[in-house]
């Protein structure tokens, strides 16, 4: 792959459509592996509202990768309070991370994740969580490369 050209920056209002398109494609990719992730019909407006909600939320952040081909990746993160009884007060959860298929394996996903790490560390948070589908081999490998390890297993069953 050619060297990446571009950089991570905080998302701007003008990025909304690009972020929604990436988010929609991310969900479609997950839904192809497990239908439980499938979006409802006409959910683009909901994704748009979710992007706007992240932008307004002081506990949330969203970064994009802006390169020669425009915005080809984004990462969203949320600072969450721990239960009142926990010694740990806060954690950051990376809620979404996606890079367009044609731009993968150039370090863009890592650069976006590192922006979230810096943001978490800068706000005094010492631990980051991410939920990854067990069917997502690439995502599993990516996060483990960045030092993430098994923490909690989320189990489910059909009724
Ligand atoms: C996971 C994802 C964000 C990675 O983005 P990316 O830009 O391709 O990742 P990077 O190029 O920064 O990869 C960094 C390292 O992670 C590992 N890695 C990344 N993707 C991998 C894959 N599919 N299989 C194995 N290892 C992988 C490699 O060690 C890679 O370094 P290398 O290319 O020098 O070997 C991207 O594949 C994606 O958008 N997938 C669909 C959405 C998704 O799964 N999101 C995360 C789930 S929460």
mmCIF file of C-alpha atoms and ligand atoms in Angstrom:
data_model
loop_
_atom_site.group_PDB
_atom_site.id
_atom_site.type_symbol
_atom_site.label_atom_id
_atom_site.label_comp_id
_atom_site.label_asym_id
_atom_site.label_seq_id
_atom_site.Cartn_x
_atom_site.Cartn_y
_atom_site.Cartn_z
ATOM 1 C CA UNK A 1 0.000 0.000 0.000
ATOM 2 C CA UNK A 2 1.132 3.528 -0.661
ATOM 3 C CA UNK A 3 2.051 5.761 2.234
ATOM 4 C CA UNK A 4 -0.886 7.521 3.806
ATOM 5 C CA UNK A 5 -1.289 11.199 2.979
ATOM 6 C CA UNK A 6 -3.534 13.168 5.249
ATOM 7 C CA UNK A 7 -4.114 13.625 8.919
ATOM 8 C CA UNK A 8 -6.481 13.196 11.830
ATOM 9 C CA UNK A 9 -8.495 16.235 12.846
ATOM 10 C CA UNK A 10 -11.628 16.874 14.909
ATOM 11 C CA UNK A 11 -14.780 16.535 12.825
ATOM 12 C CA UNK A 12 -16.449 19.700 11.534
ATOM 13 C CA UNK A 13 -20.106 20.258 10.614
ATOM 14 C CA UNK A 14 -19.172 19.952 6.919
ATOM 15 C CA UNK A 15 -18.050 16.345 7.573
ATOM 16 C CA UNK A 16 -21.515 15.158 8.625
ATOM 17 C CA UNK A 17 -22.455 13.533 5.320
ATOM 18 C CA UNK A 18 -19.104 11.776 4.950
ATOM 19 C CA UNK A 19 -19.243 10.477 8.512
ATOM 20 C CA UNK A 20 -22.804 9.210 8.067
ATOM 21 C CA UNK A 21 -21.817 7.425 4.834
ATOM 22 C CA UNK A 22 -18.872 5.735 6.585
ATOM 23 C CA UNK A 23 -21.030 4.849 9.585
ATOM 24 C CA UNK A 24 -23.725 3.374 7.321
ATOM 25 C CA UNK A 25 -21.089 1.288 5.507
ATOM 26 C CA UNK A 26 -19.612 0.174 8.846
ATOM 27 C CA UNK A 27 -22.992 -1.106 10.007
ATOM 28 C CA UNK A 28 -23.627 -2.819 6.668
ATOM 29 C CA UNK A 29 -20.271 -4.592 6.979
ATOM 30 C CA UNK A 30 -21.174 -5.783 10.477
ATOM 31 C CA UNK A 31 -24.700 -6.768 9.431
ATOM 32 C CA UNK A 32 -23.277 -8.954 6.652
ATOM 33 C CA UNK A 33 -21.527 -10.976 9.369
ATOM 34 C CA UNK A 34 -24.335 -10.884 11.930
ATOM 35 C CA UNK A 35 -27.875 -9.631 11.103
ATOM 36 C CA UNK A 36 -28.323 -8.385 14.668
ATOM 37 C CA UNK A 37 -26.386 -5.264 13.596
ATOM 38 C CA UNK A 38 -28.700 -4.446 10.661
ATOM 39 C CA UNK A 39 -30.108 -0.933 10.527
ATOM 40 C CA UNK A 40 -33.776 -0.117 10.208
ATOM 41 C CA UNK A 41 -35.132 1.113 6.902
ATOM 42 C CA UNK A 42 -34.456 4.842 6.480
ATOM 43 C CA UNK A 43 -31.988 5.088 9.347
ATOM 44 C CA UNK A 44 -29.726 7.672 7.641
ATOM 45 C CA UNK A 45 -31.533 10.486 9.450
ATOM 46 C CA UNK A 46 -30.966 8.714 12.767
ATOM 47 C CA UNK A 47 -27.251 8.419 12.031
ATOM 48 C CA UNK A 48 -27.150 12.109 11.145
ATOM 49 C CA UNK A 49 -28.811 12.936 14.467
ATOM 50 C CA UNK A 50 -26.295 10.676 16.230
ATOM 51 C CA UNK A 51 -23.383 12.557 14.614
ATOM 52 C CA UNK A 52 -24.920 15.865 15.697
ATOM 53 C CA UNK A 53 -25.449 14.466 19.194
ATOM 54 C CA UNK A 54 -21.773 13.499 19.472
ATOM 55 C CA UNK A 55 -20.756 16.983 18.305
ATOM 56 C CA UNK A 56 -22.889 18.626 20.997
ATOM 57 C CA UNK A 57 -21.924 16.273 23.833
ATOM 58 C CA UNK A 58 -19.032 17.594 25.971
ATOM 59 C CA UNK A 59 -18.299 14.005 27.042
ATOM 60 C CA UNK A 60 -17.923 12.818 23.451
ATOM 61 C CA UNK A 61 -15.483 13.402 20.620
ATOM 62 C CA UNK A 62 -15.281 12.606 16.943
ATOM 63 C CA UNK A 63 -12.244 12.693 14.683
ATOM 64 C CA UNK A 64 -11.913 12.184 10.959
ATOM 65 C CA UNK A 65 -9.061 11.229 8.698
ATOM 66 C CA UNK A 66 -8.865 13.907 6.025
ATOM 67 C CA UNK A 67 -6.654 12.990 3.090
ATOM 68 C CA UNK A 68 -6.222 13.365 -0.641
ATOM 69 C CA UNK A 69 -9.445 11.405 -1.144
ATOM 70 C CA UNK A 70 -11.332 13.456 1.461
ATOM 71 C CA UNK A 71 -12.680 11.976 4.669
ATOM 72 C CA UNK A 72 -12.076 8.205 4.550
ATOM 73 C CA UNK A 73 -12.260 7.314 8.223
ATOM 74 C CA UNK A 74 -13.678 8.415 11.543
ATOM 75 C CA UNK A 75 -13.507 7.540 15.202
ATOM 76 C CA UNK A 76 -15.980 8.427 17.943
ATOM 77 C CA UNK A 77 -15.350 8.167 21.670
ATOM 78 C CA UNK A 78 -17.335 8.754 24.826
ATOM 79 C CA UNK A 79 -16.202 9.429 28.382
ATOM 80 C CA UNK A 80 -18.375 7.385 30.741
ATOM 81 C CA UNK A 81 -18.739 7.618 34.515
ATOM 82 C CA UNK A 82 -18.163 4.404 36.459
ATOM 83 C CA UNK A 83 -20.755 3.116 38.932
ATOM 84 C CA UNK A 84 -20.721 5.214 42.109
ATOM 85 C CA UNK A 85 -19.161 2.356 44.075
ATOM 86 C CA UNK A 86 -16.205 1.797 41.747
ATOM 87 C CA UNK A 87 -12.696 2.973 42.640
ATOM 88 C CA UNK A 88 -12.228 3.851 38.977
ATOM 89 C CA UNK A 89 -14.200 7.034 38.279
ATOM 90 C CA UNK A 90 -14.094 7.295 34.504
ATOM 91 C CA UNK A 91 -13.350 5.300 31.411
ATOM 92 C CA UNK A 92 -13.406 6.142 27.744
ATOM 93 C CA UNK A 93 -15.219 3.947 25.273
ATOM 94 C CA UNK A 94 -14.359 4.053 21.590
ATOM 95 C CA UNK A 95 -17.865 3.697 20.232
ATOM 96 C CA UNK A 96 -17.149 3.699 16.473
ATOM 97 C CA UNK A 97 -14.066 3.364 14.318
ATOM 98 C CA UNK A 98 -14.093 2.785 10.604
ATOM 99 C CA UNK A 99 -11.789 3.278 7.653
ATOM 100 C CA UNK A 100 -13.085 2.977 4.091
ATOM 101 C CA UNK A 101 -12.047 -0.411 2.624
ATOM 102 C CA UNK A 102 -9.829 1.141 -0.076
ATOM 103 C CA UNK A 103 -7.860 3.088 2.553
ATOM 104 C CA UNK A 104 -7.210 0.252 4.999
ATOM 105 C CA UNK A 105 -3.819 -1.060 6.130
ATOM 106 C CA UNK A 106 -2.144 2.345 5.780
ATOM 107 C CA UNK A 107 -2.129 3.239 9.476
ATOM 108 C CA UNK A 108 -5.246 5.413 9.336
ATOM 109 C CA UNK A 109 -7.213 3.322 11.842
ATOM 110 C CA UNK A 110 -4.287 3.423 14.247
ATOM 111 C CA UNK A 111 -3.884 7.188 13.852
ATOM 112 C CA UNK A 112 -7.587 7.690 14.602
ATOM 113 C CA UNK A 113 -7.437 5.394 17.638
ATOM 114 C CA UNK A 114 -4.365 7.253 18.934
ATOM 115 C CA UNK A 115 -6.334 10.518 18.782
ATOM 116 C CA UNK A 116 -8.887 8.932 21.110
ATOM 117 C CA UNK A 117 -6.121 7.656 23.416
ATOM 118 C CA UNK A 118 -4.626 11.167 23.634
ATOM 119 C CA UNK A 119 -8.033 12.678 24.321
ATOM 120 C CA UNK A 120 -8.690 10.140 27.088
ATOM 121 C CA UNK A 121 -5.274 10.639 28.664
ATOM 122 C CA UNK A 122 -5.666 14.413 28.410
ATOM 123 C CA UNK A 123 -8.848 14.254 30.442
ATOM 124 C CA UNK A 124 -7.243 12.101 33.132
ATOM 125 C CA UNK A 125 -8.814 8.812 32.048
ATOM 126 C CA UNK A 126 -6.589 5.766 32.475
ATOM 127 C CA UNK A 127 -8.552 3.021 30.662
ATOM 128 C CA UNK A 128 -10.223 2.600 27.291
ATOM 129 C CA UNK A 129 -12.812 0.030 26.288
ATOM 130 C CA UNK A 130 -14.047 -1.050 22.905
ATOM 131 C CA UNK A 131 -16.747 -3.555 21.934
ATOM 132 C CA UNK A 132 -15.778 -5.762 19.016
ATOM 133 C CA UNK A 133 -17.910 -8.449 17.432
ATOM 134 C CA UNK A 134 -16.460 -11.949 17.743
ATOM 135 C CA UNK A 135 -17.217 -12.301 14.006
ATOM 136 C CA UNK A 136 -15.002 -9.327 13.147
ATOM 137 C CA UNK A 137 -11.600 -10.968 12.693
ATOM 138 C CA UNK A 138 -9.971 -7.829 11.267
ATOM 139 C CA UNK A 139 -11.265 -5.631 14.088
ATOM 140 C CA UNK A 140 -10.189 -8.180 16.700
ATOM 141 C CA UNK A 141 -6.661 -8.303 15.238
ATOM 142 C CA UNK A 142 -6.485 -4.502 14.931
ATOM 143 C CA UNK A 143 -7.350 -3.805 18.581
ATOM 144 C CA UNK A 144 -5.067 -6.519 19.891
ATOM 145 C CA UNK A 145 -2.208 -5.021 17.855
ATOM 146 C CA UNK A 146 -2.883 -1.799 19.775
ATOM 147 C CA UNK A 147 -2.583 -3.594 23.122
ATOM 148 C CA UNK A 148 -6.236 -4.344 23.878
ATOM 149 C CA UNK A 149 -7.079 -7.678 25.517
ATOM 150 C CA UNK A 150 -10.210 -9.617 26.516
ATOM 151 C CA UNK A 151 -12.050 -7.939 29.375
ATOM 152 C CA UNK A 152 -15.782 -8.815 29.583
ATOM 153 C CA UNK A 153 -17.572 -11.338 27.398
ATOM 154 C CA UNK A 154 -21.020 -10.111 26.327
ATOM 155 C CA UNK A 155 -23.140 -13.253 25.855
ATOM 156 C CA UNK A 156 -26.478 -13.330 24.092
ATOM 157 C CA UNK A 157 -29.146 -15.842 23.120
ATOM 158 C CA UNK A 158 -32.216 -15.929 20.949
ATOM 159 C CA UNK A 159 -35.580 -16.338 22.656
HETATM 160 C C1 LIG B 1 -10.433 -2.145 11.937
HETATM 161 C C2 LIG B 1 -10.082 -0.967 10.994
HETATM 162 C C3 LIG B 1 -10.610 0.325 11.607
HETATM 163 C C4 LIG B 1 -8.565 -0.890 10.885
HETATM 164 O O1 LIG B 1 -8.234 0.263 10.112
HETATM 165 P P1 LIG B 1 -6.887 0.329 9.261
HETATM 166 O O2 LIG B 1 -6.679 1.728 8.856
HETATM 167 O O3 LIG B 1 -6.906 -0.697 8.196
HETATM 168 O O4 LIG B 1 -5.812 -0.114 10.377
HETATM 169 P P2 LIG B 1 -4.251 0.204 10.399
HETATM 170 O O5 LIG B 1 -3.717 0.282 9.008
HETATM 171 O O6 LIG B 1 -4.010 1.376 11.280
HETATM 172 O O7 LIG B 1 -3.716 -1.133 11.106
HETATM 173 C C5 LIG B 1 -2.785 -1.115 12.158
HETATM 174 C C6 LIG B 1 -2.402 -2.542 12.456
HETATM 175 O O8 LIG B 1 -3.540 -3.273 12.942
HETATM 176 C C7 LIG B 1 -3.481 -4.620 12.442
HETATM 177 N N1 LIG B 1 -4.604 -4.848 11.520
HETATM 178 C C8 LIG B 1 -5.417 -3.932 10.971
HETATM 179 N N2 LIG B 1 -6.361 -4.528 10.216
HETATM 180 C C9 LIG B 1 -6.120 -5.843 10.275
HETATM 181 C C10 LIG B 1 -6.740 -6.975 9.680
HETATM 182 N N3 LIG B 1 -7.833 -6.885 8.882
HETATM 183 N N4 LIG B 1 -6.243 -8.197 9.959
HETATM 184 C C11 LIG B 1 -5.158 -8.346 10.759
HETATM 185 N N5 LIG B 1 -4.514 -7.299 11.367
HETATM 186 C C12 LIG B 1 -5.002 -6.063 11.115
HETATM 187 C C13 LIG B 1 -2.160 -4.746 11.691
HETATM 188 O O9 LIG B 1 -1.174 -5.138 12.633
HETATM 189 C C14 LIG B 1 -1.938 -3.314 11.245
HETATM 190 O O10 LIG B 1 -0.575 -3.026 10.976
HETATM 191 P P3 LIG B 1 0.065 -3.507 9.561
HETATM 192 O O11 LIG B 1 -0.897 -3.085 8.457
HETATM 193 O O12 LIG B 1 1.366 -2.746 9.510
HETATM 194 O O13 LIG B 1 0.201 -4.987 9.620
HETATM 195 C C15 LIG B 1 -10.672 -1.204 9.572
HETATM 196 O O14 LIG B 1 -10.321 -2.487 9.113
HETATM 197 C C16 LIG B 1 -12.175 -1.077 9.519
HETATM 198 O O15 LIG B 1 -12.718 0.016 9.346
HETATM 199 N N6 LIG B 1 -12.887 -2.217 9.684
HETATM 200 C C17 LIG B 1 -14.354 -2.217 9.662
HETATM 201 C C18 LIG B 1 -14.911 -1.556 10.886
HETATM 202 C C19 LIG B 1 -14.381 -2.172 12.162
HETATM 203 O O16 LIG B 1 -14.202 -3.372 12.258
HETATM 204 N N7 LIG B 1 -14.111 -1.289 13.147
HETATM 205 C C20 LIG B 1 -13.556 -1.698 14.414
HETATM 206 C C21 LIG B 1 -14.521 -2.489 15.191
HETATM 207 S S1 LIG B 1 -15.063 -1.660 16.632
#
